[in-house]
Amino acid sequence: MSVPTATRDCAGRARSAGSFVVVLGVLAAALAVTSYVVPRSARGPVKDAPAAAPVAPVAVRSVSHSVVYELLGAHGARNVTYAAAGSALTQQAEVATPWSAQFTRVGPEGRTEFYSIAARNPGPGALRCRIVVDGVVVAEKTESEPGRLFSCAV
């Protein structure tokens, strides 16, 4: 069987063999879609999956940490910003040194906690910051350059 390269319609215009191939392609696509959809719709509506049994909440154990932020230096500190209880940021424009802030942070056991204090050294001399959690120094830093902002963080 051979495919004609051109045919003539009723008005005598030539049609190319490409039109014939396009029509065959459309018919093949329609047949493929029909053969996919009809068997699925014949099965009836899709049934809902069975509901899972409710899961009881797991009790999460809470732990508390005693936190102390310290600033030590000869000339106080400026722009003091720290993460306090509940991770709320607290700011003080200027403090005299030695300075400290103490609070207890309560949270779920195993959660990673973030502790941070930042201050500007008004100078001259050194300004030191320390973070003490449950009696252990977890961060410590000293800045000697006047006017410089620095931080301790864990």
PDB file of C-alpha atoms in Angstrom:
ATOM      1  CA  MET A   1       0.000   0.000   0.000  1.00  0.00           C
ATOM      2  CA  SER A   2       1.383   3.376  -0.902  1.00  0.00           C
ATOM      3  CA  VAL A   3       0.565   6.799   0.538  1.00  0.00           C
ATOM      4  CA  PRO A   4      -0.285   9.363  -2.120  1.00  0.00           C
ATOM      5  CA  THR A   5       1.967  12.380  -2.156  1.00  0.00           C
ATOM      6  CA  ALA A   6      -0.829  14.741  -3.178  1.00  0.00           C
ATOM      7  CA  THR A   7      -4.540  14.480  -3.835  1.00  0.00           C
ATOM      8  CA  ARG A   8      -7.080  16.855  -5.285  1.00  0.00           C
ATOM      9  CA  ASP A   9     -10.225  17.991  -3.484  1.00  0.00           C
ATOM     10  CA  CYS A  10     -13.599  18.766  -5.110  1.00  0.00           C
ATOM     11  CA  ALA A  11     -12.509  22.210  -6.285  1.00  0.00           C
ATOM     12  CA  GLY A  12      -9.398  20.790  -7.871  1.00  0.00           C
ATOM     13  CA  ARG A  13      -6.934  22.094  -5.258  1.00  0.00           C
ATOM     14  CA  ALA A  14      -4.021  19.893  -4.282  1.00  0.00           C
ATOM     15  CA  ARG A  15      -3.749  18.595  -0.682  1.00  0.00           C
ATOM     16  CA  SER A  16      -0.407  17.383   0.582  1.00  0.00           C
ATOM     17  CA  ALA A  17       0.287  14.011   2.133  1.00  0.00           C
ATOM     18  CA  GLY A  18       1.212  15.891   5.343  1.00  0.00           C
ATOM     19  CA  SER A  19      -2.472  16.669   5.973  1.00  0.00           C
ATOM     20  CA  PHE A  20      -3.216  12.989   5.759  1.00  0.00           C
ATOM     21  CA  VAL A  21      -0.511  12.194   8.328  1.00  0.00           C
ATOM     22  CA  VAL A  22      -1.830  14.882  10.717  1.00  0.00           C
ATOM     23  CA  VAL A  23      -5.356  13.433  10.522  1.00  0.00           C
ATOM     24  CA  LEU A  24      -3.986   9.964  11.242  1.00  0.00           C
ATOM     25  CA  GLY A  25      -2.030  11.329  14.251  1.00  0.00           C
ATOM     26  CA  VAL A  26      -5.130  13.013  15.702  1.00  0.00           C
ATOM     27  CA  LEU A  27      -7.149   9.818  15.287  1.00  0.00           C
ATOM     28  CA  ALA A  28      -4.404   7.784  17.001  1.00  0.00           C
ATOM     29  CA  ALA A  29      -4.264  10.241  19.952  1.00  0.00           C
ATOM     30  CA  ALA A  30      -8.055  10.135  20.336  1.00  0.00           C
ATOM     31  CA  LEU A  31      -7.992   6.348  20.327  1.00  0.00           C
ATOM     32  CA  ALA A  32      -5.236   6.290  22.973  1.00  0.00           C
ATOM     33  CA  VAL A  33      -7.113   8.700  25.295  1.00  0.00           C
ATOM     34  CA  THR A  34     -10.359   6.761  24.875  1.00  0.00           C
ATOM     35  CA  SER A  35      -8.715   3.432  25.632  1.00  0.00           C
ATOM     36  CA  TYR A  36      -7.211   4.927  28.811  1.00  0.00           C
ATOM     37  CA  VAL A  37     -10.304   6.757  30.147  1.00  0.00           C
ATOM     38  CA  VAL A  38     -13.121   4.302  29.326  1.00  0.00           C
ATOM     39  CA  PRO A  39     -11.806   1.289  31.302  1.00  0.00           C
ATOM     40  CA  ARG A  40     -11.130   3.511  34.363  1.00  0.00           C
ATOM     41  CA  SER A  41     -14.575   5.100  34.337  1.00  0.00           C
ATOM     42  CA  ALA A  42     -16.223   1.686  33.966  1.00  0.00           C
ATOM     43  CA  ARG A  43     -14.886   0.723  37.420  1.00  0.00           C
ATOM     44  CA  GLY A  44     -17.129   3.257  39.160  1.00  0.00           C
ATOM     45  CA  PRO A  45     -16.259   6.083  41.524  1.00  0.00           C
ATOM     46  CA  VAL A  46     -12.987   6.042  43.414  1.00  0.00           C
ATOM     47  CA  LYS A  47     -13.463   4.926  46.994  1.00  0.00           C
ATOM     48  CA  ASP A  48     -11.937   6.931  49.819  1.00  0.00           C
ATOM     49  CA  ALA A  49      -9.029   5.395  51.642  1.00  0.00           C
ATOM     50  CA  PRO A  50      -9.903   4.169  55.124  1.00  0.00           C
ATOM     51  CA  ALA A  51      -9.334   6.769  57.805  1.00  0.00           C
ATOM     52  CA  ALA A  52      -6.248   6.274  59.941  1.00  0.00           C
ATOM     53  CA  ALA A  53      -6.683   5.804  63.645  1.00  0.00           C
ATOM     54  CA  PRO A  54      -6.021   8.999  65.609  1.00  0.00           C
ATOM     55  CA  VAL A  55      -2.526   9.277  67.015  1.00  0.00           C
ATOM     56  CA  ALA A  56      -2.187  10.182  70.659  1.00  0.00           C
ATOM     57  CA  PRO A  57       0.089  13.184  71.255  1.00  0.00           C
ATOM     58  CA  VAL A  58       3.483  12.342  72.649  1.00  0.00           C
ATOM     59  CA  ALA A  59       4.398  14.071  75.871  1.00  0.00           C
ATOM     60  CA  VAL A  60       7.402  16.339  75.327  1.00  0.00           C
ATOM     61  CA  ARG A  61       9.608  16.773  78.307  1.00  0.00           C
ATOM     62  CA  SER A  62      10.565  20.379  79.127  1.00  0.00           C
ATOM     63  CA  VAL A  63      13.934  21.474  80.435  1.00  0.00           C
ATOM     64  CA  SER A  64      15.023  24.794  81.901  1.00  0.00           C
ATOM     65  CA  HIS A  65      18.385  26.495  81.525  1.00  0.00           C
ATOM     66  CA  SER A  66      19.820  29.188  83.760  1.00  0.00           C
ATOM     67  CA  VAL A  67      21.397  31.843  81.501  1.00  0.00           C
ATOM     68  CA  VAL A  68      23.684  34.734  82.481  1.00  0.00           C
ATOM     69  CA  TYR A  69      24.978  37.400  80.085  1.00  0.00           C
ATOM     70  CA  GLU A  70      27.933  39.444  81.383  1.00  0.00           C
ATOM     71  CA  LEU A  71      29.775  42.552  80.196  1.00  0.00           C
ATOM     72  CA  LEU A  72      33.050  43.433  81.913  1.00  0.00           C
ATOM     73  CA  GLY A  73      35.122  46.555  81.229  1.00  0.00           C
ATOM     74  CA  ALA A  74      36.286  49.885  82.612  1.00  0.00           C
ATOM     75  CA  HIS A  75      33.987  52.258  80.691  1.00  0.00           C
ATOM     76  CA  GLY A  76      30.579  50.567  80.407  1.00  0.00           C
ATOM     77  CA  ALA A  77      28.974  49.462  77.146  1.00  0.00           C
ATOM     78  CA  ARG A  78      26.622  50.937  74.551  1.00  0.00           C
ATOM     79  CA  ASN A  79      23.935  49.493  72.267  1.00  0.00           C
ATOM     80  CA  VAL A  80      23.562  46.303  74.324  1.00  0.00           C
ATOM     81  CA  THR A  81      21.261  43.798  72.581  1.00  0.00           C
ATOM     82  CA  TYR A  82      20.581  40.267  73.774  1.00  0.00           C
ATOM     83  CA  ALA A  83      18.214  37.336  73.247  1.00  0.00           C
ATOM     84  CA  ALA A  84      16.405  36.886  76.564  1.00  0.00           C
ATOM     85  CA  ALA A  85      13.747  34.480  77.842  1.00  0.00           C
ATOM     86  CA  GLY A  86      11.530  33.190  75.052  1.00  0.00           C
ATOM     87  CA  SER A  87      14.143  34.396  72.512  1.00  0.00           C
ATOM     88  CA  ALA A  88      12.762  37.953  72.748  1.00  0.00           C
ATOM     89  CA  LEU A  89      15.318  40.638  71.859  1.00  0.00           C
ATOM     90  CA  THR A  90      16.073  43.138  74.608  1.00  0.00           C
ATOM     91  CA  GLN A  91      18.012  46.360  74.066  1.00  0.00           C
ATOM     92  CA  GLN A  92      19.625  48.914  76.349  1.00  0.00           C
ATOM     93  CA  ALA A  93      21.261  52.086  75.029  1.00  0.00           C
ATOM     94  CA  GLU A  94      23.974  52.263  77.689  1.00  0.00           C
ATOM     95  CA  VAL A  95      24.976  50.201  80.738  1.00  0.00           C
ATOM     96  CA  ALA A  96      27.618  50.542  83.459  1.00  0.00           C
ATOM     97  CA  THR A  97      30.084  47.676  83.836  1.00  0.00           C
ATOM     98  CA  PRO A  98      30.316  45.170  85.337  1.00  0.00           C
ATOM     99  CA  TRP A  99      26.830  44.378  83.985  1.00  0.00           C
ATOM    100  CA  SER A 100      24.829  41.154  83.892  1.00  0.00           C
ATOM    101  CA  ALA A 101      21.382  39.895  82.974  1.00  0.00           C
ATOM    102  CA  GLN A 102      20.084  36.577  84.288  1.00  0.00           C
ATOM    103  CA  PHE A 103      16.993  34.618  83.224  1.00  0.00           C
ATOM    104  CA  THR A 104      15.684  31.082  82.916  1.00  0.00           C
ATOM    105  CA  ARG A 105      14.796  29.715  79.503  1.00  0.00           C
ATOM    106  CA  VAL A 106      12.342  26.794  79.369  1.00  0.00           C
ATOM    107  CA  GLY A 107      11.924  24.660  76.245  1.00  0.00           C
ATOM    108  CA  PRO A 108      11.469  21.149  74.896  1.00  0.00           C
ATOM    109  CA  GLU A 109      14.197  18.669  75.720  1.00  0.00           C
ATOM    110  CA  GLY A 110      16.704  18.219  72.888  1.00  0.00           C
ATOM    111  CA  ARG A 111      15.958  21.542  71.175  1.00  0.00           C
ATOM    112  CA  THR A 112      18.984  23.596  70.182  1.00  0.00           C
ATOM    113  CA  GLU A 113      18.923  26.925  72.002  1.00  0.00           C
ATOM    114  CA  PHE A 114      20.344  30.206  70.675  1.00  0.00           C
ATOM    115  CA  TYR A 115      22.056  32.663  73.019  1.00  0.00           C
ATOM    116  CA  SER A 116      23.482  35.997  71.902  1.00  0.00           C
ATOM    117  CA  ILE A 117      24.646  39.337  73.287  1.00  0.00           C
ATOM    118  CA  ALA A 118      26.080  42.243  71.301  1.00  0.00           C
ATOM    119  CA  ALA A 119      27.542  45.530  72.580  1.00  0.00           C
ATOM    120  CA  ARG A 120      29.606  48.508  71.456  1.00  0.00           C
ATOM    121  CA  ASN A 121      32.854  49.228  73.301  1.00  0.00           C
ATOM    122  CA  PRO A 122      32.867  52.949  74.185  1.00  0.00           C
ATOM    123  CA  GLY A 123      36.621  52.665  74.984  1.00  0.00           C
ATOM    124  CA  PRO A 124      39.321  53.224  75.880  1.00  0.00           C
ATOM    125  CA  GLY A 125      40.274  49.806  77.098  1.00  0.00           C
ATOM    126  CA  ALA A 126      38.832  46.345  76.636  1.00  0.00           C
ATOM    127  CA  LEU A 127      35.216  45.238  76.908  1.00  0.00           C
ATOM    128  CA  ARG A 128      34.530  41.536  77.451  1.00  0.00           C
ATOM    129  CA  CYS A 129      31.273  39.627  76.983  1.00  0.00           C
ATOM    130  CA  ARG A 130      30.468  36.185  78.395  1.00  0.00           C
ATOM    131  CA  ILE A 131      27.531  33.822  78.155  1.00  0.00           C
ATOM    132  CA  VAL A 132      27.130  31.319  80.995  1.00  0.00           C
ATOM    133  CA  VAL A 133      24.519  28.534  80.630  1.00  0.00           C
ATOM    134  CA  ASP A 134      23.829  26.273  83.600  1.00  0.00           C
ATOM    135  CA  GLY A 135      27.082  27.409  85.235  1.00  0.00           C
ATOM    136  CA  VAL A 136      29.273  26.728  82.174  1.00  0.00           C
ATOM    137  CA  VAL A 137      30.881  29.492  80.074  1.00  0.00           C
ATOM    138  CA  VAL A 138      29.684  28.748  76.517  1.00  0.00           C
ATOM    139  CA  ALA A 139      30.951  31.906  74.790  1.00  0.00           C
ATOM    140  CA  GLU A 140      33.462  34.627  75.595  1.00  0.00           C
ATOM    141  CA  LYS A 141      34.986  37.442  73.555  1.00  0.00           C
ATOM    142  CA  THR A 142      37.013  40.607  74.192  1.00  0.00           C
ATOM    143  CA  GLU A 143      37.066  43.772  72.077  1.00  0.00           C
ATOM    144  CA  SER A 144      39.747  46.426  72.641  1.00  0.00           C
ATOM    145  CA  GLU A 145      39.008  48.828  69.784  1.00  0.00           C
ATOM    146  CA  PRO A 146      36.920  51.823  70.928  1.00  0.00           C
ATOM    147  CA  GLY A 147      33.597  52.278  69.125  1.00  0.00           C
ATOM    148  CA  ARG A 148      33.585  48.756  67.748  1.00  0.00           C
ATOM    149  CA  LEU A 149      30.432  46.605  67.916  1.00  0.00           C
ATOM    150  CA  PHE A 150      31.035  42.934  68.761  1.00  0.00           C
ATOM    151  CA  SER A 151      29.082  39.941  69.996  1.00  0.00           C
ATOM    152  CA  CYS A 152      29.146  36.621  71.814  1.00  0.00           C
ATOM    153  CA  ALA A 153      26.807  33.955  70.459  1.00  0.00           C
ATOM    154  CA  VAL A 154      26.111  30.248  70.690  1.00  0.00           C
TER     155      VAL A 154
END
